[in-house]
Coordinates of C-alpha atoms and ligand atoms in Angstrom, one line a residue:
M1 CA 4.7 5.3 30.4
A2 CA 8.6 4.6 29.5
E3 CA 8.4 1.4 31.6
Q4 CA 11.5 0.4 33.6
H5 CA 12.4 -4.0 33.2
N6 CA 14.7 -4.0 35.1
T7 CA 17.3 -1.5 34.2
K8 CA 16.5 -1.4 30.2
I9 CA 13.7 2.0 29.6
T10 CA 11.3 0.5 27.2
P11 CA 11.3 3.3 24.6
H12 CA 7.6 4.5 23.3
V13 CA 6.5 5.5 19.8
L14 CA 2.8 6.7 18.6
L15 CA 1.6 6.0 15.0
F16 CA -0.2 8.3 13.3
P17 CA -0.9 6.6 9.7
F18 CA -3.3 8.3 7.0
P19 CA -6.6 7.0 8.4
S20 CA -7.5 3.6 5.3
Q21 CA -7.4 0.3 5.3
S22 CA -4.6 0.4 3.2
H23 CA -2.3 3.1 5.0
M24 CA -2.8 0.9 7.9
N25 CA -1.7 -1.9 6.9
P26 CA 2.4 -1.1 6.8
I27 CA 3.0 1.1 9.4
I28 CA 0.7 -1.6 12.3
Q29 CA 3.0 -4.2 9.9
F30 CA 6.3 -2.0 11.2
G31 CA 4.4 -0.9 14.7
K32 CA 4.0 -5.0 15.5
R33 CA 8.1 -5.3 14.7
L34 CA 8.9 -3.0 16.9
V35 CA 7.0 -4.6 19.3
S36 CA 8.7 -7.5 19.0
K37 CA 12.2 -6.8 20.0
G38 CA 10.6 -4.9 23.0
V39 CA 8.8 -0.9 22.1
K40 CA 6.1 0.3 22.9
I41 CA 3.6 1.6 20.1
T42 CA 0.1 3.8 20.3
L43 CA -1.6 3.6 17.3
V44 CA -3.4 7.1 16.9
T45 CA -6.0 7.3 15.0
T46 CA -9.3 8.9 14.1
Y47 CA -12.5 8.1 16.2
F48 CA -14.3 7.7 12.8
V49 CA -12.2 4.8 11.7
S50 CA -11.6 3.2 15.5
K51 CA -15.3 3.1 15.2
S52 CA -15.0 0.9 12.0
I53 CA -13.3 -1.3 12.5
L54 CA -14.8 -4.3 12.5
S55 CA -12.0 -6.8 14.4
S56 CA -8.5 -6.2 14.9
S57 CA -5.9 -9.1 16.7
T58 CA -3.3 -6.1 17.7
T59 CA -3.3 -6.4 21.2
T60 CA 0.2 -5.7 21.9
I61 CA -1.4 -2.1 20.4
D62 CA -2.3 0.4 22.3
I63 CA -5.2 2.5 20.3
E64 CA -5.5 7.0 21.1
K65 CA -8.4 9.2 19.0
I66 CA -8.3 12.1 16.9
S67 CA -11.1 13.8 15.8
D68 CA -10.2 15.0 12.1
G69 CA -13.3 17.2 11.9
F70 CA -16.3 14.0 11.2
D71 CA -15.5 12.3 13.7
E72 CA -19.5 10.3 12.5
S73 CA -19.3 9.0 9.3
G74 CA -15.4 9.5 8.2
Y75 CA -14.3 11.4 4.9
T76 CA -17.5 10.4 3.4
S77 CA -19.3 13.0 4.3
A78 CA -16.7 15.6 3.5
D79 CA -17.8 17.9 1.0
S80 CA -14.4 17.1 -2.0
Y81 CA -11.1 15.2 -1.2
E82 CA -10.1 19.0 -0.3
S83 CA -12.0 20.3 2.3
Y84 CA -11.6 16.9 3.8
L85 CA -7.6 17.3 3.9
K86 CA -7.6 20.7 4.8
T87 CA -10.3 20.2 8.3
F88 CA -7.9 16.9 8.2
H89 CA -4.8 19.4 8.7
E90 CA -6.4 22.4 11.0
V91 CA -8.8 19.7 13.2
G92 CA -6.0 17.1 13.8
S93 CA -3.2 19.4 14.4
K94 CA -5.3 20.8 17.6
S95 CA -6.6 17.6 18.6
L96 CA -3.1 15.7 17.9
G97 CA -1.6 18.0 20.5
D98 CA -4.2 18.0 22.9
M99 CA -3.8 14.0 23.1
I100 CA 0.4 14.5 23.4
K101 CA 0.1 16.8 26.3
K102 CA -2.4 14.6 27.6
L103 CA -0.7 11.9 28.0
Q104 CA 2.2 13.5 29.2
S105 CA 0.5 15.3 31.6
E106 CA -0.6 11.5 32.8
G107 CA 3.4 11.0 32.6
T108 CA 3.8 9.0 29.7
I109 CA 7.0 9.5 27.8
I110 CA 7.2 9.7 24.1
D111 CA 10.2 9.3 22.1
A112 CA 8.8 9.0 18.6
I113 CA 6.1 10.1 16.5
I114 CA 6.3 8.2 13.1
Y115 CA 3.5 9.5 11.1
D116 CA 2.1 9.0 7.1
S117 CA 3.9 11.4 5.2
L118 CA 0.9 12.6 3.9
F119 CA 1.0 14.1 7.0
T120 CA 3.9 16.5 7.3
W121 CA 2.0 19.0 10.1
A122 CA 2.7 15.9 12.2
L123 CA 5.6 16.9 12.0
D124 CA 4.8 20.4 13.7
V125 CA 3.4 19.3 15.8
A126 CA 5.8 16.8 16.7
L127 CA 8.5 19.4 17.4
E128 CA 6.2 21.6 19.4
F129 CA 6.0 19.5 22.1
G130 CA 10.2 18.6 21.4
I131 CA 9.2 14.9 20.2
K132 CA 11.7 13.2 16.6
G133 CA 9.4 12.4 13.9
G134 CA 10.1 10.0 11.6
S135 CA 8.1 10.3 7.8
F136 CA 6.6 7.1 6.6
F137 CA 6.5 6.4 2.7
T138 CA 3.8 3.9 2.5
Q139 CA 4.7 4.3 -2.0
A140 CA 7.6 2.9 -3.7
C141 CA 10.5 5.2 -3.4
S142 CA 10.9 5.5 -7.3
V143 CA 7.3 6.9 -6.7
N144 CA 8.8 9.2 -4.1
N145 CA 11.6 10.3 -6.3
I146 CA 10.2 11.7 -9.2
Y147 CA 7.4 13.5 -6.4
Y148 CA 10.1 14.4 -5.1
H149 CA 11.1 16.3 -8.2
V150 CA 8.2 17.3 -9.1
H151 CA 8.1 19.3 -5.8
K152 CA 11.0 20.9 -6.7
G153 CA 10.6 22.2 -9.9
L154 CA 12.8 19.5 -11.4
I155 CA 9.8 18.0 -13.0
S156 CA 7.1 20.7 -14.5
V157 CA 3.0 19.1 -14.9
P158 CA 1.4 18.4 -17.0
L159 CA 4.8 16.5 -18.3
R160 CA 4.4 15.4 -21.7
S161 CA 7.3 13.7 -22.3
S162 CA 9.7 11.2 -21.5
I163 CA 12.0 12.2 -17.9
S164 CA 15.8 10.8 -16.9
V165 CA 14.9 10.8 -12.8
P166 CA 18.1 10.0 -11.2
G167 CA 18.7 6.3 -9.6
L168 CA 15.6 5.4 -12.4
P169 CA 15.4 4.1 -16.2
L170 CA 14.3 6.5 -18.7
L171 CA 10.6 6.8 -18.2
E172 CA 7.8 7.7 -20.5
Y173 CA 5.1 10.6 -19.1
W174 CA 2.4 7.6 -18.9
E175 CA 4.5 5.5 -16.8
T176 CA 5.4 8.0 -14.4
P177 CA 1.9 8.8 -12.1
S178 CA -1.4 9.9 -13.4
F179 CA -1.0 12.7 -10.9
V180 CA 2.2 13.5 -12.9
H181 CA 0.6 13.6 -16.5
S182 CA -2.3 14.5 -16.1
H183 CA -4.6 16.7 -13.9
G184 CA -6.1 14.6 -11.4
D185 CA -8.0 15.9 -8.4
P186 CA -5.9 19.0 -7.4
A187 CA -5.5 17.8 -3.0
W188 CA -4.1 14.5 -3.7
S189 CA -1.9 16.6 -6.3
K190 CA -0.9 18.9 -4.0
I191 CA -0.8 16.5 -0.6
L192 CA 1.6 14.1 -2.9
F193 CA 4.0 16.7 -4.0
N194 CA 3.6 18.3 -1.2
Q195 CA 5.1 15.3 1.5
F196 CA 9.0 16.9 1.3
N197 CA 7.8 20.0 2.4
N198 CA 9.4 19.5 5.7
I199 CA 11.0 16.4 5.4
V200 CA 14.3 18.2 6.4
K201 CA 13.3 18.9 9.5
A202 CA 12.5 14.6 10.1
R203 CA 14.4 12.4 12.4
W204 CA 13.6 9.4 10.0
V205 CA 12.5 9.3 6.2
L206 CA 11.0 5.5 6.6
T207 CA 10.1 3.4 3.3
N208 CA 8.1 0.4 2.9
T209 CA 9.4 -1.4 0.7
F210 CA 13.4 -3.7 0.9
Y211 CA 16.5 -2.8 -0.4
K212 CA 17.1 -5.5 -3.5
L213 CA 14.2 -4.0 -5.3
E214 CA 15.3 -0.6 -5.9
E215 CA 18.6 -0.1 -4.4
E216 CA 19.8 2.7 -7.2
V217 CA 16.8 5.0 -6.0
I218 CA 17.5 4.1 -2.5
E219 CA 21.2 5.3 -2.7
W220 CA 20.3 8.2 -4.1
M221 CA 18.2 9.0 -1.4
K222 CA 20.3 8.1 1.7
K223 CA 22.4 10.3 0.1
M224 CA 19.6 13.1 1.0
W225 CA 18.0 11.9 4.4
P226 CA 18.2 9.5 6.9
V227 CA 15.9 6.7 4.9
K228 CA 15.7 3.2 6.4
V229 CA 14.1 0.9 4.4
I230 CA 11.9 -1.2 6.9
G231 CA 9.6 -3.4 4.8
P232 CA 8.3 -5.7 2.6
T233 CA 5.5 -5.1 5.8
L234 CA 3.3 -8.3 5.2
P235 CA 2.4 -10.0 8.4
S236 CA 5.8 -12.2 10.0
M237 CA 4.0 -15.7 8.4
Y238 CA 4.5 -14.6 5.2
L239 CA 7.7 -14.0 5.2
D240 CA 10.5 -14.7 7.7
K241 CA 7.9 -16.8 10.4
R242 CA 9.6 -14.8 13.6
L243 CA 6.6 -14.1 14.6
E244 CA 4.5 -16.8 15.4
D245 CA 1.4 -14.6 16.5
D246 CA 1.3 -12.3 12.8
K247 CA -0.8 -13.8 10.5
D248 CA -2.6 -10.7 9.0
Y249 CA -2.5 -7.4 9.2
G250 CA -4.3 -7.1 12.2
I251 CA -7.1 -4.2 11.8
N252 CA -10.4 -4.5 9.1
L253 CA -12.2 -2.2 8.4
L254 CA -13.6 -4.5 5.9
E255 CA -15.8 -7.5 5.9
T256 CA -14.7 -10.9 4.0
D257 CA -16.3 -13.5 2.7
H258 CA -13.7 -15.4 3.8
N259 CA -14.5 -19.5 4.2
V260 CA -16.8 -19.0 0.5
C261 CA -13.2 -18.3 -0.8
M262 CA -10.5 -20.5 0.7
N263 CA -13.7 -23.3 -0.2
W264 CA -14.2 -22.4 -3.8
L265 CA -10.2 -22.4 -4.4
N266 CA -9.4 -25.6 -2.4
D267 CA -11.3 -27.4 -4.6
K268 CA -9.6 -25.5 -7.7
P269 CA -6.0 -27.2 -9.4
K270 CA -2.9 -26.0 -8.8
G271 CA -2.1 -22.1 -10.7
S272 CA -5.2 -22.5 -12.8
V273 CA -7.3 -19.4 -10.4
V274 CA -6.8 -16.0 -11.7
Y275 CA -7.1 -13.5 -8.7
V276 CA -8.5 -10.2 -9.8
A277 CA -8.9 -7.6 -7.5
F278 CA -8.7 -3.3 -7.7
G279 CA -8.0 -2.3 -3.5
S280 CA -9.5 -0.1 -1.7
F281 CA -10.2 3.0 -4.1
A282 CA -9.9 2.5 -7.5
Q283 CA -13.3 2.9 -9.1
L284 CA -13.9 0.7 -12.5
Q285 CA -16.1 2.6 -15.1
H286 CA -19.1 0.6 -16.7
E287 CA -17.1 0.0 -19.7
Q288 CA -14.2 -1.0 -18.3
M289 CA -15.5 -3.7 -15.9
E290 CA -17.2 -5.0 -19.1
E291 CA -14.5 -5.4 -20.8
L292 CA -12.6 -6.7 -17.7
A293 CA -16.0 -9.4 -17.2
W294 CA -16.1 -10.9 -20.6
G295 CA -11.9 -11.2 -20.7
L296 CA -12.7 -13.0 -18.1
M297 CA -15.2 -14.7 -18.8
N298 CA -13.5 -15.6 -22.6
S299 CA -10.3 -16.7 -21.1
N300 CA -11.7 -19.9 -19.8
A301 CA -9.6 -19.7 -16.4
N302 CA -10.9 -19.9 -13.4
F303 CA -11.3 -16.9 -11.7
L304 CA -12.0 -15.3 -8.0
W305 CA -12.7 -11.4 -8.8
V306 CA -13.5 -8.9 -5.9
V307 CA -16.1 -6.0 -7.1
R308 CA -16.8 -4.2 -3.8
A309 CA -19.8 -3.4 -2.9
D310 CA -19.6 -0.3 -3.9
E311 CA -18.4 -1.0 -7.4
E312 CA -21.2 -4.0 -7.9
E313 CA -23.6 -2.0 -9.4
R314 CA -21.6 -0.8 -12.3
L315 CA -21.1 -5.0 -13.4
S316 CA -23.9 -6.0 -16.0
K317 CA -26.8 -8.5 -14.7
G318 CA -26.2 -10.3 -17.5
F319 CA -22.8 -11.4 -16.9
K320 CA -23.6 -12.9 -13.2
E321 CA -26.3 -14.0 -15.1
N322 CA -24.0 -16.1 -17.3
M323 CA -21.3 -16.8 -15.1
K324 CA -20.9 -20.3 -14.9
T325 CA -20.2 -20.7 -10.5
E326 CA -17.5 -23.3 -11.1
K327 CA -15.6 -21.0 -13.1
G328 CA -15.5 -17.7 -10.9
L329 CA -16.4 -17.0 -7.8
I330 CA -17.2 -13.2 -7.1
V331 CA -17.0 -12.0 -3.5
S332 CA -17.2 -8.1 -1.8
W333 CA -13.6 -8.3 -0.6
C334 CA -11.6 -11.2 0.9
K335 CA -8.2 -12.0 3.3
Q336 CA -5.6 -11.0 0.1
L337 CA -2.8 -12.4 1.8
D338 CA -4.8 -16.3 1.8
V339 CA -5.8 -16.0 -1.2
L340 CA -2.8 -15.0 -3.2
S341 CA -0.7 -17.2 -0.9
H342 CA -3.4 -20.4 -1.8
E343 CA -1.6 -23.1 -4.1
S344 CA -4.4 -22.6 -6.9
I345 CA -3.4 -19.1 -8.0
G346 CA -1.6 -19.1 -10.8
C347 CA -1.9 -15.2 -11.4
F348 CA -3.2 -11.7 -10.2
V349 CA -5.4 -9.4 -12.1
T350 CA -4.4 -6.5 -10.2
H351 CA -4.2 -2.4 -10.5
C352 CA -1.2 -2.2 -9.2
G353 CA -1.3 -0.7 -6.0
F354 CA 2.5 -0.2 -4.2
N355 CA 0.6 -3.1 -1.2
S356 CA -0.5 -5.2 -3.9
T357 CA 2.9 -5.5 -5.6
L358 CA 5.0 -5.6 -2.8
E359 CA 2.5 -8.5 -1.2
T360 CA 2.5 -10.5 -4.9
I361 CA 6.0 -9.6 -5.6
S362 CA 6.8 -11.1 -1.5
L363 CA 4.5 -14.3 -2.7
G364 CA 6.5 -14.9 -5.6
V365 CA 2.7 -14.5 -7.6
P366 CA 2.8 -13.4 -11.1
V367 CA 1.0 -10.4 -12.7
V368 CA -1.5 -9.0 -15.1
C369 CA -1.5 -4.9 -14.5
M370 CA -4.4 -3.1 -15.1
P371 CA -3.1 0.1 -13.5
Q372 CA -5.9 2.8 -12.8
W373 CA -4.8 5.8 -11.4
T374 CA -1.7 7.8 -8.9
D375 CA 1.6 5.5 -8.7
Q376 CA -0.7 2.3 -10.1
L377 CA 1.5 3.3 -13.6
T378 CA 4.7 3.9 -12.7
N379 CA 4.8 0.7 -9.9
A380 CA 3.1 -1.4 -13.2
K381 CA 6.2 -0.7 -15.2
W382 CA 8.5 -2.0 -12.9
L383 CA 6.2 -5.0 -12.2
E384 CA 6.8 -5.7 -16.0
D385 CA 9.7 -4.3 -16.9
I386 CA 12.3 -4.1 -14.2
W387 CA 11.6 -6.4 -11.7
S388 CA 10.1 -9.5 -15.1
V389 CA 7.2 -10.6 -13.0
G390 CA 4.5 -9.9 -15.6
V391 CA 2.9 -7.7 -18.1
R392 CA 0.7 -4.5 -18.6
V393 CA -2.2 -4.9 -20.3
K394 CA -2.1 -2.2 -23.2
A395 CA -4.8 0.0 -22.6
D396 CA -6.8 2.0 -26.5
E397 CA -7.2 5.5 -27.6
K398 CA -9.7 6.1 -24.7
G399 CA -8.0 4.4 -21.8
I400 CA -10.0 1.1 -22.1
M401 CA -8.7 -1.8 -21.7
R402 CA -10.2 -4.5 -24.3
R403 CA -11.3 -7.5 -23.5
D404 CA -8.9 -9.7 -26.3
N405 CA -6.0 -7.9 -24.7
I406 CA -6.1 -9.0 -21.0
M407 CA -7.7 -12.5 -22.2
S408 CA -4.3 -13.2 -24.7
C409 CA -2.5 -11.4 -21.3
I410 CA -3.5 -13.6 -18.6
K411 CA -3.5 -16.2 -21.1
E412 CA 0.6 -16.0 -21.6
I413 CA 1.1 -15.4 -18.1
I414 CA -1.1 -19.2 -16.8
E415 CA 0.2 -20.9 -20.0
G416 CA 2.4 -19.1 -22.3
E417 CA 6.5 -18.6 -21.5
R418 CA 6.2 -15.4 -20.2
G419 CA 4.0 -17.1 -17.1
K420 CA 7.2 -18.9 -16.9
M421 CA 9.8 -16.9 -16.8
A422 CA 7.7 -14.5 -15.0
R423 CA 6.7 -17.3 -12.0
M424 CA 11.2 -18.1 -12.2
N425 CA 11.4 -14.3 -11.4
G426 CA 9.0 -14.1 -8.7
S427 CA 10.8 -17.0 -6.8
K428 CA 13.5 -14.8 -6.6
W429 CA 12.2 -12.2 -5.5
K430 CA 10.4 -14.1 -2.7
D431 CA 13.5 -15.3 -1.3
L432 CA 14.7 -11.5 -1.3
A433 CA 11.7 -10.6 0.3
K434 CA 12.0 -12.7 2.8
D435 CA 15.9 -12.8 3.4
A436 CA 15.6 -9.0 3.4
V437 CA 13.1 -8.8 6.5
G438 CA 14.4 -12.1 8.5
V439 CA 17.3 -12.1 10.5
G440 CA 20.4 -10.1 10.0
G441 CA 18.5 -9.4 6.7
S442 CA 19.4 -5.4 5.4
S443 CA 15.0 -4.2 6.4
D444 CA 15.7 -6.0 9.9
K445 CA 19.0 -4.6 10.3
D446 CA 17.5 -1.1 9.4
I447 CA 14.8 -1.2 11.6
D448 CA 17.2 -2.4 14.5
E449 CA 19.5 0.8 13.9
F450 CA 15.8 2.6 14.2
I451 CA 15.4 1.2 17.8
S452 CA 19.0 2.2 18.3
E453 CA 18.5 5.8 17.3
L454 CA 15.1 5.9 19.5
A455 CA 17.5 5.4 23.1
R456 CA 20.6 7.2 21.6
G457 CA 18.1 9.9 20.9
Ligands
LIG501 N1 -7.3 -6.1 0.0 C1 -7.5 -7.2 0.6 N2 -9.1 -7.5 0.1 C2 -9.0 -7.6 -0.9 C3 -8.8 -6.3 -1.8 C4 -7.4 -5.7 -1.5 O1 -7.2 -7.4 1.9 O2 -10.2 -8.5 -0.9 C5 -5.9 -5.8 0.7 C6 -4.2 -6.2 -0.2 O3 -4.1 -7.1 0.5 C7 -3.8 -4.9 0.7 C8 -4.9 -3.8 0.7 O4 -6.0 -4.6 0.6 O5 -3.0 -5.2 1.5 C9 -4.9 -2.8 -1.3 O6 -4.1 -1.8 -1.0 P1 -3.2 -1.4 -2.0 O7 -2.4 -0.5 -1.5 O8 -2.8 -2.8 -2.6 O9 -4.8 -0.3 -2.9 P2 -5.4 1.0 -2.8 O10 -6.4 0.0 -1.6 O11 -4.2 1.6 -2.4 O12 -5.5 1.1 -3.6

């Protein structure tokens, strides 16, 4: 219910992320910023995800549940992503509508629904109920702009030559997202290219980046849509420290080996550890795992490597047996922000997912990029060439990044001149990220404007 505090009405916003850890984190963080500025927030998620929450510190955010058609076991029980996304659209639209009806019948006012840009259908549902909608993009503006040009038919896929897109430098075809230059999963391509289907009806286009990071393309997008740039959405205690209780992303769907990681890192010299993680989706082939394992071992650096439980079988037993535990630690999941901000970390070997990208930029950690698919290839280009905070490992003709290349990139960043430059640039971006969300910063102002537009209608 829109609550009355003295004479002030509390605006109420529903947040509807794609139900996965890396899509939920940024929207929930945006929600926490809104709460700190007096907005009431309700998180909408699926029955399955709500059952899978292992721990939650988001006490100021209510949760409402809807059905994606897979209430018992989530998307893993669907035949394919295509059938999951199709069912979610059909069942989810109705379930979201029913939930809104229920809230409204209880007298709850909903001022806006902020939905994941992948769920364009949520805007149609919101508008049916006379509620304003805001599309929330969790990927970089450069990536969104490439997808927009595909959507408009201005880039034909699969792309086979370099391209020039407004607001972006000239890109080789292999630097565009994988769905643009190779035949990826058709269901994902469709959903990504179609994020712009009904964007003209959105009251806001929110994006998790910050102005200085993507200035030119943001300016270009602002000419077309009511863009609000609200990131980076790291918990406040890693940035401006204005929200004292905001120390982690809030909702955890995976078990962490936190104490094991921290105790191990505490024993390591400053800047000596290579942190290796590939996010929540990427599936490395066995051959790539093997090359990475020996690249790490041969670099002779200390390393902390996240190998998710669903990937472990692809790591050879021989490697684990040979690994000296004082040199290397393998865990199934960690608190990445705590690891990245530990002073023992010297570089981040990353798949370049956009959350990991923003986290490393915001914490000033230099990177060795090993992108696998989707937007990671484009983020890697930016990390190396535009933001100059690291290097990309070259792949061979089979697409595999070999151990010698991995090893020399790690050495270049930990010990070499390239590392010194990357650390210098990293510390500049770290300050700019903090400024963006601090009082009067570009993202802080856009969040304030969003709130005043909520009130104005
Ligand atoms: N992450 C984490 N612990 C890990 C590995 C990753 O907490 O061991 C978090 C990381 O901080 C980031 C998210 O998982 O917020 C991964 O998102 P990203 O966009 O980088 O990759 P995706 O999972 O979408 O491929």
